[in-house]
Amino acid sequence: MSDVPRPLPNLAELDTRPFWEAARQHELRYQVCNACSGVVFYTRRHCPHCMSFDLRWETSKGKGAVYTFTIIRQIGHPFFRARAPYVVALIDLDEGFRLMSHVIVDKDAVDSVAVGQRVRVAWEDYDEVSLPVFTPA
Amino acid sequence: MPSQTRDAAIVGIHEYPSRSVGADMSALRIKAECAIRALEDAGLTTKDVDAIYECGEEGAVHAGIPSTPEYLGITANITDTTMTGGSSFEFQAAHAKRAIASGKAHVALLTYGSTMRRGGTALGSAGRSYAAGFPHPVVNLEEPWGLTLVGDYAMVARRHMHDYGTTSEQLAEISVATRLHATRNPQAVQAMTDLAFKGTGELTIDDVVSSRVIADPLHMLECCMISDGGGAVVIASASVARGCRQKPVWVLGGGEAIKYPENGGDITTSAAARSGPMAFGEAGVRPDEIDVATLYDSFTITVLTVLEDLGFCKKGEGGSFAQNDRLRFDTPAKPALNTDGGGLSSNHPGMRGIFLLIEATRQLRGQSSSQVANAKLAVASGLGGRLGSRHAAGTVVLGAD
């Protein structure tokens, strides 16, 4: 394995700090606007649907479907090069938000991933942060 | 037909001939040489230029302050540093048309130079730039996933295949057509030679789909090259254009749009679905009238998506539209695609939007190495950023007299 570490989130970043703080507790958070009920993701201070600043945090059940994906087979970054091939996907969570993550399967099973496939959240733990990944449901 | 304004025309062009520059060239030198050659092409001088358009890609003395006016000795009334990646020069051409139409400018100069290849940038597969300091919230959410630029575009191709049954063989038609055009363009052949392509001849669909997969479902021969290079474009008012050396190529219409991901959004539709109708609307031209399309071919899926979004065919029909050699320069079907060889096989120093304007202009002058007979109308559509996530599309419709 490479000595170059995986790029990890900066926990001081303002708009995503609550997301990553919750992730440390293995909770997948998103926002809902109290004014217009719109789902907000990526997370931020205000509602992009109606301009309200009155947002609440909700915890997703972590279930969803693969909207689309790719299998990364060539990448320069040493951490990811050691991990390739791996599946990067956009996941549509049942609560109505879409996020980027990995679908975790064995290297020899990357071709089994499909658009529409049901997945559920799992967690990869690092020293100060946990990353939400997905596995076939 | 809406009234078509012929108030601004491309009168000068130059594409830097080499894609692998020597130690004696820098991005700034490439910009300056291209500017001088494009002004000579028009029969103008730096003293005629009163509007400057550039991205600052060469690195400025002070961030945001363009350096070409000082470097070239130009005094400008209009300065525009619009930077939207690969679509920058379509945005800038549309802005130049507006500035000229308003009477505030008469001769606009667009320049571009890059030594990306010499710098060893693995643009497509490098992963994101891991900037120090306070990241953008999007970067802070997406950086841990190791998504390459190729992979981002590949996610569009994957969903397009799922929704519409598009195949790799259909996407490969785009690589095949542009390579055919490249084989007829001596600069493109030299580029492929200098960049150590395994072959510089024509491609078959099988060649493309049997090349190495970089990020499923995109193959190596569906990805553009990484070259050095540059170019310049001179756009002038109608009164100036009448005195220029070359036939005017009129900027008939422009459109600009940004797209970003939305929860539940459709990844297979690009910002060109908005920039295209704006440009065609202003030009008073229909897509089916277009003879030549110069579309940003960072990857095959970029072209397929933009063909649909500009209205050459319906959404989802891009795969069948591209089939049967339709995009070649020498078939009756319109439009011919990227007759210089495109980014796939001629020139991609990072932001190739300026070459879309240059090749479209060659076609409408009758100077292309793969000349479309009697070409009168062209569309140039740039796409910068990442097709599957955040990107900008700039579309310009051009017409000959």
XYZ file of C-alpha atoms in Angstrom:
538
model
C 0.000 0.000 0.000
C 1.083 3.546 -0.570
C 2.253 5.926 2.096
C 0.305 8.794 0.550
C -2.841 9.197 2.638
C -6.356 9.325 1.323
C -7.673 12.862 0.899
C -10.111 13.372 3.753
C -12.555 16.168 4.539
C -11.467 19.289 6.341
C -13.540 19.263 9.512
C -13.349 23.047 9.853
C -15.227 23.735 6.615
C -18.360 25.608 7.669
C -21.123 24.277 5.421
C -20.228 20.609 5.745
C -18.919 20.470 9.337
C -22.220 19.203 10.840
C -22.392 16.547 8.128
C -18.931 15.239 8.966
C -19.463 15.535 12.722
C -22.559 13.344 12.387
C -20.708 10.966 10.092
C -18.234 10.394 12.923
C -21.236 8.958 14.824
C -22.195 6.909 11.713
C -25.185 9.112 10.989
C -25.852 10.218 7.412
C -27.214 13.753 7.640
C -28.977 16.023 5.196
C -31.055 19.179 5.554
C -34.727 20.050 5.142
C -36.017 23.607 4.869
C -38.588 24.488 7.531
C -40.039 27.190 5.299
C -40.560 25.300 2.013
C -39.934 21.656 3.045
C -37.335 21.376 0.301
C -34.501 18.888 0.714
C -31.101 20.580 0.790
C -27.900 18.780 -0.220
C -25.064 19.546 -0.394
C -25.457 21.027 3.045
C -25.251 24.772 3.577
C -26.450 27.721 5.643
C -29.496 28.724 3.615
C -32.164 27.155 1.434
C -31.398 27.365 -2.305
C -35.092 26.784 -3.097
C -36.666 29.664 -1.133
C -33.862 31.788 0.438
C -34.821 30.829 4.010
C -32.111 30.455 6.655
C -34.388 28.176 8.711
C -33.046 24.697 7.980
C -33.135 21.577 10.131
C -30.871 18.544 10.070
C -32.346 15.116 9.426
C -30.758 11.677 9.554
C -31.159 9.443 6.531
C -32.023 5.763 6.869
C -29.071 5.247 4.527
C -30.993 3.326 1.879
C -31.045 4.242 -1.756
C -30.280 3.312 -5.334
C -27.354 3.780 -7.694
C -28.223 6.669 -10.050
C -25.058 6.205 -12.074
C -21.504 5.010 -11.533
C -18.095 4.509 -13.050
C -15.306 2.063 -12.378
C -12.031 3.923 -11.935
C -9.249 1.848 -13.496
C -6.581 4.529 -13.984
C -5.712 7.256 -11.480
C -2.500 9.018 -10.540
C -3.096 9.411 -6.821
C -1.163 6.635 -5.026
C -3.841 5.835 -2.442
C -6.524 5.346 -5.065
C -4.168 3.636 -7.502
C -3.626 0.942 -4.918
C -7.384 0.590 -4.489
C -8.294 0.474 -8.214
C -10.475 -0.749 -9.757
C -13.157 0.746 -7.560
C -16.695 1.999 -8.066
C -17.549 5.690 -7.681
C -21.284 6.248 -7.790
C -23.970 8.837 -7.356
C -26.468 7.458 -4.871
C -30.095 8.601 -4.754
C -31.116 8.270 -1.103
C -34.749 7.441 -0.428
C -35.189 10.776 1.357
C -34.579 12.608 -1.914
C -30.959 13.641 -1.942
C -28.085 12.510 -4.130
C -24.511 12.114 -3.005
C -21.233 10.796 -4.318
C -19.703 7.772 -2.665
C -18.198 4.364 -3.289
C -20.077 1.132 -3.830
C -17.904 -1.354 -1.984
C -17.525 -4.688 -3.763
C -14.596 -7.039 -4.263
C -12.210 -5.967 -7.014
C -13.215 -8.941 -9.139
C -16.898 -8.038 -8.729
C -16.853 -4.389 -9.847
C -18.679 -5.352 -13.031
C -21.660 -6.536 -10.962
C -22.664 -2.994 -9.997
C -25.633 -1.643 -11.953
C -27.690 1.503 -12.360
C -30.784 1.221 -10.157
C -29.154 -1.270 -7.801
C -30.344 -0.934 -4.202
C -27.612 -0.058 -1.735
C -27.275 0.792 1.939
C -24.801 2.903 3.850
C -21.751 1.490 5.606
C -18.840 3.319 7.185
C -15.094 3.500 6.689
C -13.416 4.825 9.822
C -10.280 6.954 9.842
C -8.603 8.661 12.799
C -10.852 11.718 12.978
C -13.509 11.081 10.378
C -15.805 8.367 9.054
C -16.725 8.139 5.385
C -20.194 6.960 4.317
C -19.826 4.250 1.690
C -22.456 1.935 0.251
C -22.804 -1.796 -0.112
C -25.306 -3.810 -2.140
C -28.540 -4.019 -0.129
C -36.858 34.390 -39.292
C -35.796 36.874 -36.599
C -33.732 39.758 -37.845
C -30.173 38.538 -38.083
C -27.549 40.996 -36.956
C -24.270 40.949 -38.814
C -22.511 43.464 -36.605
C -19.418 41.485 -35.561
C -17.257 39.073 -37.531
C -14.249 36.851 -36.984
C -11.617 38.397 -39.246
C -8.406 36.837 -37.969
C -7.422 33.398 -36.665
C -4.278 31.534 -35.779
C -3.678 28.114 -34.268
C -0.215 27.504 -32.851
C 1.155 24.780 -35.142
C 2.976 22.650 -32.563
C 1.390 20.540 -29.827
C 4.747 19.758 -28.234
C 6.643 22.987 -27.767
C 10.342 23.402 -27.124
C 12.088 24.983 -24.185
C 12.053 28.325 -26.001
C 8.265 28.692 -25.693
C 6.054 29.634 -22.770
C 2.282 30.005 -22.534
C 2.689 33.775 -22.681
C 4.907 33.589 -25.777
C 2.402 31.274 -27.469
C -0.396 33.745 -26.726
C 1.600 36.650 -28.127
C 2.710 34.825 -31.272
C -0.849 33.668 -31.957
C -2.163 37.204 -31.388
C 0.325 38.687 -33.842
C -0.335 36.019 -36.498
C -4.115 36.344 -36.114
C -3.902 40.135 -36.477
C -1.682 39.681 -39.563
C -4.278 37.240 -40.920
C -6.865 40.001 -40.569
C -4.600 42.745 -41.887
C -4.760 44.588 -38.558
C -2.213 45.525 -35.897
C -2.067 45.605 -32.126
C -2.811 49.351 -32.399
C -6.254 48.519 -33.800
C -7.221 46.325 -30.823
C -9.500 48.034 -28.318
C -10.997 45.005 -26.526
C -9.069 42.244 -24.742
C -10.481 38.837 -23.835
C -8.406 36.269 -21.989
C -8.508 33.748 -19.161
C -5.217 34.483 -17.449
C -4.292 30.824 -17.902
C -0.621 31.699 -18.323
C -0.404 33.072 -14.792
C -0.724 36.783 -14.210
C 1.615 39.214 -12.468
C -1.269 40.176 -10.234
C -4.140 37.707 -10.026
C -7.033 38.696 -12.279
C -5.167 41.459 -14.099
C -4.610 40.431 -17.716
C -1.043 40.545 -18.920
C -1.408 40.529 -22.707
C -2.155 44.280 -23.037
C 1.260 45.144 -21.555
C 3.041 42.232 -23.253
C 1.675 43.183 -26.676
C 1.439 46.955 -26.230
C -2.338 47.202 -26.435
C -4.582 49.873 -24.933
C -8.049 48.403 -24.450
C -11.396 49.987 -23.642
C -12.991 46.622 -22.879
C -11.328 43.999 -20.695
C -13.002 40.648 -20.111
C -11.377 37.815 -18.167
C -14.304 35.400 -18.291
C -12.899 32.006 -17.372
C -15.239 29.046 -17.825
C -12.670 26.381 -18.682
C -13.102 24.839 -22.100
C -16.059 27.067 -22.939
C -14.283 30.340 -22.080
C -13.723 31.430 -25.654
C -17.324 30.870 -26.721
C -18.430 33.006 -23.772
C -15.832 35.598 -24.758
C -16.861 35.606 -28.440
C -20.463 36.226 -27.402
C -19.294 39.043 -25.134
C -17.190 40.535 -27.926
C -20.205 40.544 -30.233
C -22.182 42.460 -27.614
C -19.375 44.933 -26.953
C -18.980 45.588 -30.660
C -22.728 45.866 -31.220
C -22.888 48.457 -28.426
C -20.257 50.557 -30.164
C -17.797 50.366 -27.273
C -15.319 48.194 -29.158
C -14.252 47.730 -32.764
C -11.513 45.098 -32.687
C -11.536 42.351 -30.058
C -8.609 39.998 -29.460
C -9.002 36.568 -27.813
C -5.800 34.709 -26.925
C -4.897 31.366 -25.424
C -1.632 29.574 -24.699
C -0.718 26.470 -22.726
C 2.229 24.180 -22.076
C 0.128 21.599 -20.277
C 1.804 18.627 -21.945
C 5.347 19.823 -21.217
C 4.242 20.449 -17.642
C 3.335 16.781 -17.350
C -0.243 17.333 -16.267
C -2.269 14.110 -16.122
C -5.473 16.082 -16.454
C -7.876 13.252 -17.022
C -6.741 10.766 -14.431
C -4.866 12.845 -11.891
C -7.705 12.949 -9.435
C -8.737 16.286 -8.075
C -6.287 19.002 -7.167
C -5.757 18.632 -3.480
C -5.589 22.277 -2.575
C -4.333 23.324 0.813
C -6.468 25.473 3.065
C -10.195 25.886 3.349
C -11.934 23.777 0.687
C -15.182 24.506 -1.101
C -17.981 22.514 0.573
C -18.464 20.447 -2.588
C -14.785 19.555 -2.649
C -15.016 18.715 1.028
C -17.777 16.196 0.296
C -16.406 14.716 -2.925
C -12.633 14.725 -2.575
C -12.475 11.453 -0.591
C -13.890 9.410 -3.466
C -11.045 9.501 -5.996
C -13.246 10.464 -8.925
C -11.121 11.387 -11.929
C -12.189 13.854 -14.589
C -12.645 10.940 -17.003
C -14.740 9.171 -14.376
C -17.042 12.158 -14.009
C -17.797 12.128 -17.750
C -18.042 8.332 -17.669
C -20.919 8.568 -15.197
C -22.877 10.500 -17.836
C -22.132 7.843 -20.440
C -23.222 5.093 -18.036
C -26.577 6.751 -17.332
C -27.073 7.570 -21.024
C -26.552 3.908 -21.845
C -29.020 2.918 -19.133
C -31.733 5.379 -20.123
C -31.449 5.201 -23.909
C -29.595 2.018 -24.811
C -26.627 3.954 -26.159
C -23.650 1.714 -26.918
C -19.878 2.070 -26.822
C -19.884 1.324 -30.551
C -22.115 4.359 -31.144
C -19.877 6.565 -29.031
C -16.869 5.223 -30.937
C -18.275 6.680 -34.177
C -17.260 10.085 -32.810
C -13.639 8.990 -32.350
C -13.627 7.406 -35.804
C -14.991 10.478 -37.605
C -12.675 12.944 -35.875
C -9.644 10.707 -36.487
C -10.487 10.562 -40.175
C -10.435 14.365 -40.191
C -7.182 14.409 -38.234
C -5.454 12.210 -40.813
C -6.177 14.931 -43.385
C -4.788 17.734 -41.179
C -0.958 17.833 -41.278
C -0.760 19.616 -37.917
C -2.921 16.930 -36.314
C -0.799 14.153 -37.814
C 2.307 15.876 -36.464
C 0.580 16.248 -33.086
C -0.253 12.544 -32.880
C 3.329 11.748 -33.904
C 4.851 14.125 -31.359
C 2.579 12.791 -28.634
C 3.602 9.212 -29.473
C 0.177 7.922 -30.447
C 0.376 4.184 -31.173
C -1.071 4.872 -34.602
C -1.839 8.029 -36.509
C -4.019 6.499 -39.189
C -7.754 6.016 -39.396
C -9.543 4.147 -36.608
C -12.222 1.498 -36.699
C -15.017 1.182 -34.196
C -13.356 -2.008 -33.017
C -10.076 -0.149 -32.427
C -11.910 2.219 -30.109
C -13.954 -0.261 -28.123
C -11.020 -2.643 -27.751
C -8.725 0.082 -26.404
C -8.041 0.106 -22.675
C -10.900 1.149 -20.379
C -9.878 4.211 -18.369
C -13.114 4.691 -16.428
C -16.047 2.487 -17.372
C -17.565 2.799 -19.885
C -15.040 5.176 -21.498
C -12.061 3.763 -23.421
C -8.705 5.412 -24.002
C -9.564 6.238 -27.629
C -12.670 8.085 -26.396
C -10.486 10.506 -24.409
C -8.819 13.628 -25.755
C -5.074 14.088 -25.872
C -3.114 16.382 -23.578
C -1.012 18.720 -25.687
C 0.698 22.054 -25.645
C -0.666 24.746 -27.887
C -2.649 27.898 -28.232
C -4.540 30.155 -30.544
C -5.996 33.575 -31.154
C -9.152 34.985 -32.689
C -9.812 38.557 -33.836
C -13.414 39.754 -33.921
C -14.179 43.095 -35.576
C -17.091 45.394 -36.269
C -18.787 45.263 -39.651
C -17.079 48.453 -40.774
C -13.612 47.182 -39.800
C -14.365 43.730 -41.237
C -15.050 45.191 -44.684
C -11.420 46.358 -44.873
C -9.852 43.111 -43.644
C -7.847 40.626 -45.712
C -10.137 37.645 -45.114
C -13.806 37.086 -45.786
C -15.788 37.935 -42.649
C -17.263 35.091 -40.612
C -20.178 36.629 -38.774
C -20.902 35.955 -35.132
C -24.643 35.536 -35.516
C -25.613 34.462 -32.027
C -24.303 33.382 -28.661
C -25.572 31.546 -25.621
C -24.068 30.873 -22.212
C -25.183 28.568 -19.422
C -23.979 26.878 -16.268
C -25.244 23.541 -14.975
C -24.887 22.051 -11.536
C -26.172 18.822 -9.998
C -29.616 18.827 -8.466
C -31.210 16.174 -6.327
C -33.219 14.068 -8.742
C -31.689 15.878 -11.723
C -30.903 14.411 -15.146
C -27.181 13.924 -15.664
C -27.629 13.205 -19.378
C -28.648 16.790 -20.192
C -25.922 19.435 -20.265
C -25.861 23.212 -20.023
C -25.813 23.244 -23.838
C -29.549 22.537 -23.681
C -29.850 26.177 -22.610
C -26.886 27.817 -24.341
C -27.805 26.224 -27.686
C -31.367 27.542 -28.036
C -30.168 30.987 -26.922
C -27.505 31.037 -29.626
C -29.739 29.636 -32.376
C -32.519 32.003 -31.339
C -30.320 35.065 -31.570
C -28.894 33.865 -34.873
C -32.270 33.072 -36.380
C -30.892 29.715 -37.490
C -32.165 26.163 -36.986
C -29.845 23.287 -36.062
C -30.773 21.410 -39.230
C -29.371 24.300 -41.286
C -25.899 23.946 -39.746
C -23.204 22.623 -42.095
C -20.357 22.231 -39.599
C -20.391 21.629 -35.843
C -17.260 22.139 -33.799
C -18.191 20.592 -30.463
C -15.963 20.157 -27.449
C -14.701 16.591 -27.666
C -13.016 16.162 -24.329
C -14.607 12.719 -24.491
C -16.998 11.057 -26.911
C -19.874 11.398 -24.463
C -19.417 15.178 -24.435
C -20.099 15.340 -28.169
C -23.025 12.911 -28.034
C -24.681 14.881 -25.235
C -24.127 18.250 -26.886
C -25.387 17.025 -30.289
C -28.658 16.195 -28.541
C -28.771 19.306 -26.416
C -28.163 21.643 -29.352
C -31.146 20.066 -31.087
C -29.470 18.083 -33.878
C -31.518 15.147 -32.644
C -33.804 14.354 -29.728
C -32.509 13.524 -26.268
C -31.505 9.883 -26.253
C -31.080 9.627 -30.034
C -27.463 10.807 -30.164
C -26.162 7.264 -30.473
C -28.110 6.434 -33.610
C -27.553 9.966 -34.950
C -23.784 9.466 -34.841
C -23.889 6.163 -36.718
C -23.135 5.298 -40.340
C -20.301 7.801 -40.814
C -22.788 10.641 -40.555
C -20.345 13.024 -38.866
C -17.714 12.863 -41.643
C -16.980 15.961 -43.707
C -17.711 14.256 -47.026
C -21.201 12.868 -46.544
C -24.390 14.669 -47.570
C -25.753 14.417 -44.032
C -25.193 17.426 -41.795
C -23.408 18.482 -39.664
C -19.763 17.560 -40.188
C -18.056 17.222 -36.807
C -14.700 18.642 -35.720
C -13.119 18.679 -39.157
C -9.698 19.587 -37.731
C -9.513 16.328 -35.791
C -10.779 17.780 -32.540
C -9.374 17.312 -29.090
C -9.461 13.573 -29.629
C -6.905 13.667 -32.445
C -5.535 17.160 -33.056
C -5.167 19.573 -30.153
C -6.136 19.728 -26.497
C -3.932 21.906 -24.294
C -6.552 22.038 -21.532
C -9.136 24.501 -22.860
C -9.747 23.932 -26.550
C -12.711 26.250 -26.978
C -10.667 28.646 -29.091
C -9.974 25.922 -31.658
C -13.713 25.390 -32.085
C -13.987 29.013 -33.270
C -10.849 28.700 -35.409
C -11.904 25.540 -37.284
C -15.462 26.794 -37.788
C -13.964 29.960 -39.270
C -11.688 27.965 -41.583
C -14.719 26.061 -42.823
C -16.739 29.190 -43.524
C -13.742 30.695 -45.362
C -13.263 27.481 -47.364
C -9.827 26.804 -45.823
C -10.287 23.566 -43.872
C -8.175 20.484 -44.576
C -11.482 18.593 -44.581
C -13.552 21.230 -46.300
C -17.324 20.812 -46.333
C -18.589 21.808 -49.748
C -20.323 25.184 -49.722
C -20.327 25.526 -45.930
C -22.336 28.600 -44.913
C -23.344 28.058 -41.290
C -21.435 26.608 -38.352
C -21.925 26.175 -34.645
C -19.112 26.136 -32.092
C -20.064 24.809 -28.677
C -17.578 24.652 -25.834
C -17.974 22.781 -22.599
C -15.816 23.489 -19.569
C -15.695 21.884 -16.163
C -17.151 18.430 -15.649
C -20.044 17.162 -17.736
C -21.446 14.963 -14.975
C -21.382 17.588 -12.274
C -20.614 21.283 -12.634
C -19.926 22.732 -16.045
C -20.334 25.687 -18.368
C -21.531 25.587 -21.966
C -20.954 28.379 -24.456
C -22.493 28.173 -27.929
C -21.751 30.474 -30.859
C -23.462 30.358 -34.262
C -21.313 31.577 -37.138
C -22.241 32.435 -40.723
C -20.492 33.248 -43.978
C -21.722 35.923 -46.391
